[in-house]
Structures are given as structure tokens and as C-alpha cells.
C-alpha positions in Angstrom: 18.7 -27.8 -7.1 19.7 -28.7 -10.6 16.9 -27.6 -12.9 16.7 -27.8 -16.6 14.9 -25.4 -18.9 13.3 -26.3 -22.1 15.7 -27.0 -25.0 17.1 -23.8 -26.3 18.6 -23.0 -29.7 21.8 -21.9 -28.0 23.6 -24.8 -26.4 25.7 -22.4 -24.1 22.5 -21.2 -22.3 21.4 -24.8 -21.4 24.9 -25.9 -20.4 25.5 -22.9 -18.1 22.2 -23.5 -16.3 22.2 -27.2 -16.0 25.8 -28.1 -15.3 26.7 -25.4 -12.6 24.7 -25.8 -9.4 24.4 -22.5 -7.5 26.8 -22.6 -4.6 26.4 -20.5 -1.4 29.0 -18.0 -2.5 27.8 -17.8 -6.2 24.5 -16.1 -5.1 24.3 -12.3 -5.4 24.0 -10.1 -2.3 20.2 -9.5 -2.7 19.5 -13.3 -2.6 21.9 -14.0 0.3 20.4 -11.0 2.3 17.0 -12.6 1.9 18.2 -16.0 3.1 20.5 -14.8 6.0 19.7 -12.1 8.5 23.4 -11.2 9.0 26.3 -11.5 6.6 29.9 -10.6 7.2 31.7 -8.1 5.0 34.1 -10.7 3.8 31.3 -13.0 2.6 29.5 -10.2 1.0 32.4 -9.1 -1.2 33.3 -12.7 -2.0 29.7 -13.5 -3.0 29.5 -10.4 -5.2 32.8 -11.1 -6.9 31.9 -14.7 -7.7 28.5 -13.7 -9.0 30.0 -11.0 -11.3 32.7 -13.4 -12.5 30.2 -16.1 -13.4 27.8 -13.7 -15.0 30.5 -12.1 -17.1 31.9 -15.5 -18.3 28.3 -16.6 -19.3 27.5 -13.4 -21.2 31.0 -13.4 -22.8 30.4 -16.9 -24.3 26.8 -16.2 -25.2 27.1 -12.7 -26.8 30.6 -13.1 -28.3 29.3 -12.6 -31.8 27.3 -9.5 -30.9 30.3 -7.4 -29.7 30.0 -8.0 -25.9 32.0 -5.4 -24.1 31.3 -5.9 -20.4 28.6 -6.0 -17.8 27.6 -3.7 -14.9 25.5 -4.8 -11.9 23.5 -2.3 -9.9 21.8 -3.4 -6.7 18.9 -1.2 -5.6 16.4 -1.8 -2.8 13.7 -2.5 -5.3 15.4 -4.7 -8.0 18.8 -5.7 -9.4 19.7 -4.1 -12.6 22.2 -5.8 -15.0 23.5 -3.6 -17.8 25.1 -5.4 -20.7 27.4 -3.2 -22.9 27.7 -4.3 -26.5 28.5 -2.9 -29.9 25.4 -4.5 -31.6 22.5 -4.0 -29.1 19.9 -5.0 -31.7 21.2 -8.6 -31.8 21.4 -8.6 -27.9 17.8 -7.6 -27.6 16.6 -10.1 -30.3 13.4 -10.0 -32.2 10.8 -8.1 -30.2 13.0 -8.4 -27.1 12.8 -12.2 -27.1 16.5 -12.8 -26.4 16.9 -10.3 -23.6 13.8 -11.9 -21.9 15.4 -15.3 -22.3 18.5 -14.1 -20.6 16.5 -12.5 -17.8 14.7 -15.7 -17.1 17.9 -17.7 -17.1 19.6 -15.3 -14.5 16.5 -15.2 -12.4 16.1 -19.0 -12.2 19.8 -19.6 -11.8 20.4 -17.4 -8.8 16.9 -17.7 -7.2 15.8 -14.1 -7.7 12.1 -13.4 -6.8 9.8 -12.7 -9.6 10.3 -9.3 -11.3 13.3 -8.4 -9.1 16.0 -8.6 -11.8 16.1 -6.8 -15.1 18.6 -6.8 -18.0 19.3 -3.8 -20.1 21.5 -3.4 -23.3 23.7 -0.4 -23.6 25.5 0.5 -26.8 29.2 1.2 -26.8 29.9 4.8 -28.0 33.3 4.1 -29.5 33.8 0.6 -30.8 37.5 1.2 -31.7 38.4 2.1 -28.1 36.9 -1.1 -26.6 39.5 -3.8 -26.2 36.9 -6.6 -25.8 35.2 -5.8 -29.1 38.6 -5.6 -31.0 39.8 -8.9 -29.3 36.6 -10.7 -30.6 37.0 -9.1 -34.0 40.6 -10.4 -34.2 39.5 -13.8 -32.9 36.9 -14.2 -35.7 39.4 -13.1 -38.3 41.8 -15.8 -37.2 39.1 -18.4 -37.2 38.1 -17.3 -40.7 41.6 -18.2 -41.9 43.1 -14.8 -42.3 46.9 -14.6 -41.7 47.9 -13.5 -38.1 50.1 -10.7 -39.2 47.6 -9.2 -41.6 44.7 -9.5 -39.0 46.7 -7.8 -36.3 47.7 -4.9 -38.5 44.1 -4.5 -39.7 42.8 -4.3 -36.1 45.6 -1.9 -35.1 45.0 0.4 -38.1 41.3 0.6 -37.3 41.9 1.4 -33.6 44.5 4.1 -34.4 42.4 5.8 -37.2 39.5 6.2 -34.7 41.3 8.5 -32.3 43.2 6.1 -29.9 46.5 7.3 -28.4 48.2 3.9 -28.6 47.5 0.2 -29.3 49.4 -3.0 -28.5 48.5 -6.5 -29.8 50.3 -9.7 -28.5 49.5 -13.0 -30.2 51.2 -16.2 -29.1 50.9 -19.9 -30.1 51.4 -22.0 -33.2 51.0 -19.7 -36.2 52.4 -21.4 -39.2 55.1 -23.8 -38.0 54.9 -26.4 -35.5 57.0 -24.4 -33.0 55.1 -21.8 -30.9 56.1 -18.3 -30.9 54.8 -14.8 -29.8 54.4 -11.7 -32.0 53.9 -8.2 -30.6 52.5 -5.3 -32.6 52.7 -1.9 -31.1 51.8 1.6 -32.4 51.4 5.0 -30.6 52.0 5.9 -27.0 51.0 3.6 -24.1 51.5 4.0 -20.3 51.9 1.0 -18.2 52.0 2.1 -14.5 50.4 4.5 -12.1 46.9 5.7 -11.4 46.2 6.9 -15.0 46.6 3.4 -16.2 43.3 2.5 -14.5 41.4 5.2 -16.5 43.3 5.2 -19.9 44.2 1.6 -20.6 41.6 -1.0 -21.7 42.9 -4.6 -21.9 41.3 -7.8 -23.0 42.5 -11.4 -23.4 40.9 -14.2 -25.6 41.8 -17.7 -26.5 41.3 -19.0 -30.0 40.9 -22.8 -30.5 42.6 -23.3 -33.9 43.2 -26.6 -35.6 46.9 -26.6 -34.8 46.4 -25.6 -31.1 45.3 -22.9 -28.8 46.3 -19.3 -29.6 46.3 -16.5 -27.1 45.4 -12.9 -27.9 45.9 -9.8 -25.8 44.8 -6.4 -26.9 45.7 -3.2 -25.0 44.3 0.2 -26.0 45.1 3.6 -24.6 42.2 5.9 -25.0 42.4 9.7 -25.7 41.4 12.4 -23.3 37.8 13.6 -23.6 36.7 16.6 -21.5 33.0 15.4 -21.7 34.0 11.8 -20.7 32.1 10.1 -23.5 34.7 8.9 -26.0 37.5 8.7 -23.4 38.5 9.4 -19.8 37.6 12.8 -18.3 40.7 12.9 -16.1 43.8 14.5 -17.7 47.2 12.8 -17.6 49.2 14.4 -14.7 52.3 15.0 -16.9 50.2 16.7 -19.6 51.3 20.4 -20.0 48.9 22.8 -21.7 50.6 25.9 -23.0 48.2 28.8 -22.8 48.1 31.6 -25.5 49.6 34.9 -24.2 47.2 37.6 -23.3 47.2 40.9 -25.1 48.9 43.6 -23.0 46.7 46.6 -22.4 48.7 49.9 -22.1 47.4 51.8 -19.1 46.2 55.5 -19.8 46.2 58.1 -17.0 42.8 59.4 -16.5 42.0 63.2 -16.2 45.3 64.5 -17.8 45.5 65.1 -21.6 48.6 65.3 -23.6 48.5 69.1 -24.0 48.1 69.7 -20.3 50.8 67.3 -19.2 53.4 69.1 -17.0 56.7 70.0 -18.7 60.0 69.4 -17.0 63.1 71.5 -17.8 66.3 69.6 -18.1 69.5 71.5 -17.3 72.7 70.5 -18.9 75.8 69.9 -16.8 76.2 69.3 -13.0 75.2 71.6 -10.2 78.4 73.3 -8.7 
């Protein structure tokens, strides 16, 4: 089943398609459903997970320079929609949509989708500073460009915090200057590390940089701010967040039907009754 496309300008595209034969568990649910009448729940989830992992790895390598920030797969009865999130959608689409069509053809041939049953879309990331993947790639290219590790990390952290993030943490480990490897941690703001809110508020990304002196690991963790609309941050509030309301103005009740002149007068006698 190994097929080879025409030579492409991007070597990653050709390598991904020619060197990885599609296994039984690497096919998405729609293809497996067409080939098999019945499929167990366990096989279904494993197949979908392998498909997503392989697709994410491929797009991560191909669209690294274009601010790749994740992918979402939506399976409908009519077609399979793959939504690519990126900071620079114009470069993802290419000139007159040429690049997105090339990626669609690759995915379709690689997984055996029927004609016109899979479609790729590009979605722009609203807040680039709150995306850990985009900042991780930015830091990676800064290090590859020869910028000092400490200066590059402080620059990325300052950019994240100035754009409304609650907290940011950057861990970089490997051979920086000397021959001995070490790890540096840069942290600013407030970050949570446990519980259900972590799934909604914390965005994490890990990248590996192949430097001349060896491999360097980068981990970026960003805590987003609360957004009631859910566009720039999570809609769910933190459970320990206390909102102090402004006190209401007290309205003095007035008795209806009795005026001040007609109010009954009471005589007060001094002393005690004998």
C-alpha cells in the first residue's frame, strides 16, 4: 500500500506519506466503518486516538513556521472536517488555496478516504499570547537564531503577561553555554496546578530544539484569564474566586395615607403609676 506522490517542495510531506504505511489502527473511524460492519468500542477509541496523534504530529512538523496551534477532527455522516488552528492562516491556506488543497489530498490518500469526503479548514487563533504552542514555537526559533536562552525566555514571558495572561512558566533544559546540562525555570504571575480548573485554564506545550551542542527541551505553561464570553479565555470561573458585590442603596419606607400633620400624638406622662 506504499504510494508515492509527485515530488513536493516540502520534504516532510513526502516523508510522512511514503515512509509510514497505514496500519489497521491508524485509519479513522469513517474509513474503518466502511471496511468493517461491526467495530468494538475499544478499537474505535484506539483508532481515533492513533489517527489524531499521527495527524497532529504531521501538521506540527509541516506548519511549525506558520504558528500551528492544534487540530480538531469532526466526523459527520456526510464528510470528515479537519480544522487546523494557527496564528497565520494566510500561510496555511497558501497562494489561492494551493497549500490547503495539497494537505487535503495527502490526508485523503494516506487514510483511504473516498473522494470529496474529507475537508481541511484553517481557523485563526484569537489570542496568540495565550496559546502555549505558538509561544513554544516562537521560543524555539529564537534559540535557533542564536539568541541567548535567558533573554529569549524573558522576552516570551513578557509578551505573554502584557497580553492579559494570569501567569506564565517557562522551563528550558539542556546544554546552554557550558558542556554540563542544566535546567532553568522562569515563572511570573499566578498558576494553578491541580483540579478541574486546570483543564480549562492551563495551556501547556513541549518542544525539542536540535542545537549544535545537543538537544534542548522547552516547556511553556500559560494560565489564561477568565472571559465571560469565552473568546479570549475560559468561560468557567475559578471555584475559589470571590466576587464582592456593591451594597444596594437602602430605601426608607414611607407609610401611605398618613401625612405628618395628621399623625396621632401620644402623651407621655412623667413618673410611675402608683
